[in-house]
Amino acid sequence: MAIEVFLSSVRGSFLKLGEPEEYKPGDGRPRWSAAGMVLKSDTEQIKKVTAAIKAAALEKWGPKADLNLKGIVVDKNKCCWQDGDNTSVENYAGHWVINTHRGADMGRPIV
């Protein structure tokens, strides 16, 4: 089951929403992508995203969800939700950042 979270007043970064592009040139898998920046002071939206991540983990791993999440949320290559203060992107400071992508075979994203 897909879990949908609708966020508002999110600042976009690294937007690739015109035509899908290959993440790695030559990989044959074009996709759209974007990063959304949520101010750390926006606790309601942060709670929404955190709850959705926990719900997805619970659905996938059941009682092992909390244990599995501990190893995932600290790894930027495994989790789409990152503390902007811990990235090399200067403008991410003071934000939580959600990285998203959608394969071209799934159709254009609704923005």
Tab-separated table of N, CA and C in Angstrom, residues 25-62:
chain	number	residue	atom	x	y	z
A	25	PRO	N	24.174	8.914	-16.344
A	25	PRO	CA	24.129	8.892	-17.807
A	25	PRO	C	24.380	7.488	-18.368
A	26	GLY	N	23.471	7.078	-19.251
A	26	GLY	CA	23.602	5.784	-19.890
A	26	GLY	C	22.930	4.638	-19.150
A	27	ASP	N	22.277	4.918	-18.002
A	27	ASP	CA	21.665	3.813	-17.252
A	27	ASP	C	20.321	3.369	-17.846
A	28	GLY	N	19.781	4.161	-18.785
A	28	GLY	CA	18.539	3.775	-19.445
A	28	GLY	C	17.304	3.864	-18.571
A	29	ARG	N	17.408	4.574	-17.449
A	29	ARG	CA	16.270	4.697	-16.520
A	29	ARG	C	15.985	6.174	-16.233
A	30	PRO	N	15.341	6.865	-17.174
A	30	PRO	CA	15.044	8.277	-16.948
A	30	PRO	C	14.026	8.454	-15.820
A	31	ARG	N	14.165	9.558	-15.110
A	31	ARG	CA	13.250	9.828	-13.990
A	31	ARG	C	13.159	11.318	-13.726
A	32	TRP	N	12.106	11.694	-13.074
A	32	TRP	CA	11.954	13.040	-12.564
A	32	TRP	C	12.448	13.016	-11.129
A	33	SER	N	12.944	14.138	-10.632
A	33	SER	CA	13.394	14.167	-9.249
A	33	SER	C	13.315	15.581	-8.700
A	34	ALA	N	13.286	15.651	-7.374
A	34	ALA	CA	13.252	16.939	-6.684
A	34	ALA	C	13.594	16.715	-5.217
A	35	ALA	N	14.079	17.759	-4.603
A	35	ALA	CA	14.274	17.753	-3.156
A	35	ALA	C	13.358	18.828	-2.592
A	36	GLY	N	12.691	18.506	-1.512
A	36	GLY	CA	11.823	19.464	-0.829
A	36	GLY	C	12.414	19.824	0.515
A	37	MET	N	12.478	21.116	0.798
A	37	MET	CA	13.067	21.595	2.048
A	37	MET	C	11.967	22.072	2.986
A	38	VAL	N	11.893	21.460	4.160
A	38	VAL	CA	10.895	21.805	5.171
A	38	VAL	C	11.626	22.481	6.326
A	39	LEU	N	11.211	23.688	6.660
A	39	LEU	CA	11.848	24.401	7.771
A	39	LEU	C	11.756	23.567	9.049
A	40	LYS	N	12.815	23.562	9.823
A	40	LYS	CA	12.817	22.797	11.075
A	40	LYS	C	11.778	23.322	12.059
A	41	SER	N	11.387	24.574	11.917
A	41	SER	CA	10.366	25.145	12.798
A	41	SER	C	8.956	24.674	12.439
A	42	ASP	N	8.787	24.037	11.286
A	42	ASP	CA	7.471	23.551	10.833
A	42	ASP	C	7.221	22.147	11.394
A	43	THR	N	6.997	22.089	12.680
A	43	THR	CA	6.902	20.806	13.375
A	43	THR	C	5.728	19.945	12.910
A	44	GLU	N	4.643	20.550	12.461
A	44	GLU	CA	3.486	19.757	12.009
A	44	GLU	C	3.830	18.938	10.766
A	45	GLN	N	4.494	19.561	9.813
A	45	GLN	CA	4.859	18.829	8.597
A	45	GLN	C	5.942	17.792	8.880
A	46	ILE	N	6.855	18.111	9.762
A	46	ILE	CA	7.894	17.155	10.142
A	46	ILE	C	7.253	15.926	10.780
A	47	LYS	N	6.255	16.136	11.621
A	47	LYS	CA	5.540	15.016	12.249
A	47	LYS	C	4.846	14.149	11.197
A	48	LYS	N	4.270	14.776	10.179
A	48	LYS	CA	3.592	14.032	9.103
A	48	LYS	C	4.555	13.094	8.389
A	49	VAL	N	5.725	13.625	8.009
A	49	VAL	CA	6.696	12.822	7.267
A	49	VAL	C	7.239	11.706	8.157
A	50	THR	N	7.583	12.035	9.391
A	50	THR	CA	8.110	11.032	10.314
A	50	THR	C	7.097	9.919	10.550
A	51	ALA	N	5.826	10.285	10.714
A	51	ALA	CA	4.775	9.283	10.918
A	51	ALA	C	4.616	8.394	9.691
A	52	ALA	N	4.714	8.976	8.499
A	52	ALA	CA	4.582	8.191	7.263
A	52	ALA	C	5.746	7.211	7.115
A	53	ILE	N	6.948	7.647	7.464
A	53	ILE	CA	8.115	6.754	7.392
A	53	ILE	C	7.942	5.597	8.366
A	54	LYS	N	7.482	5.891	9.572
A	54	LYS	CA	7.263	4.837	10.570
A	54	LYS	C	6.166	3.879	10.129
A	55	ALA	N	5.103	4.419	9.539
A	55	ALA	CA	4.004	3.565	9.064
A	55	ALA	C	4.471	2.634	7.950
A	56	ALA	N	5.277	3.152	7.035
A	56	ALA	CA	5.802	2.323	5.942
A	56	ALA	C	6.716	1.231	6.491
A	57	ALA	N	7.538	1.582	7.473
A	57	ALA	CA	8.434	0.595	8.075
A	57	ALA	C	7.646	-0.483	8.808
A	58	LEU	N	6.621	-0.081	9.519
A	58	LEU	CA	5.785	-1.038	10.248
A	58	LEU	C	5.077	-1.980	9.284
A	59	GLU	N	4.606	-1.431	8.179
A	59	GLU	CA	3.938	-2.245	7.161
A	59	GLU	C	4.903	-3.264	6.554
A	60	LYS	N	6.135	-2.846	6.333
A	60	LYS	CA	7.115	-3.724	5.690
A	60	LYS	C	7.740	-4.734	6.655
A	61	TRP	N	8.112	-4.276	7.865
A	61	TRP	CA	8.880	-5.126	8.768
A	61	TRP	C	8.156	-5.541	10.043
A	62	GLY	N	6.948	-5.054	10.242
A	62	GLY	CA	6.201	-5.436	11.444
A	62	GLY	C	6.953	-5.070	12.715
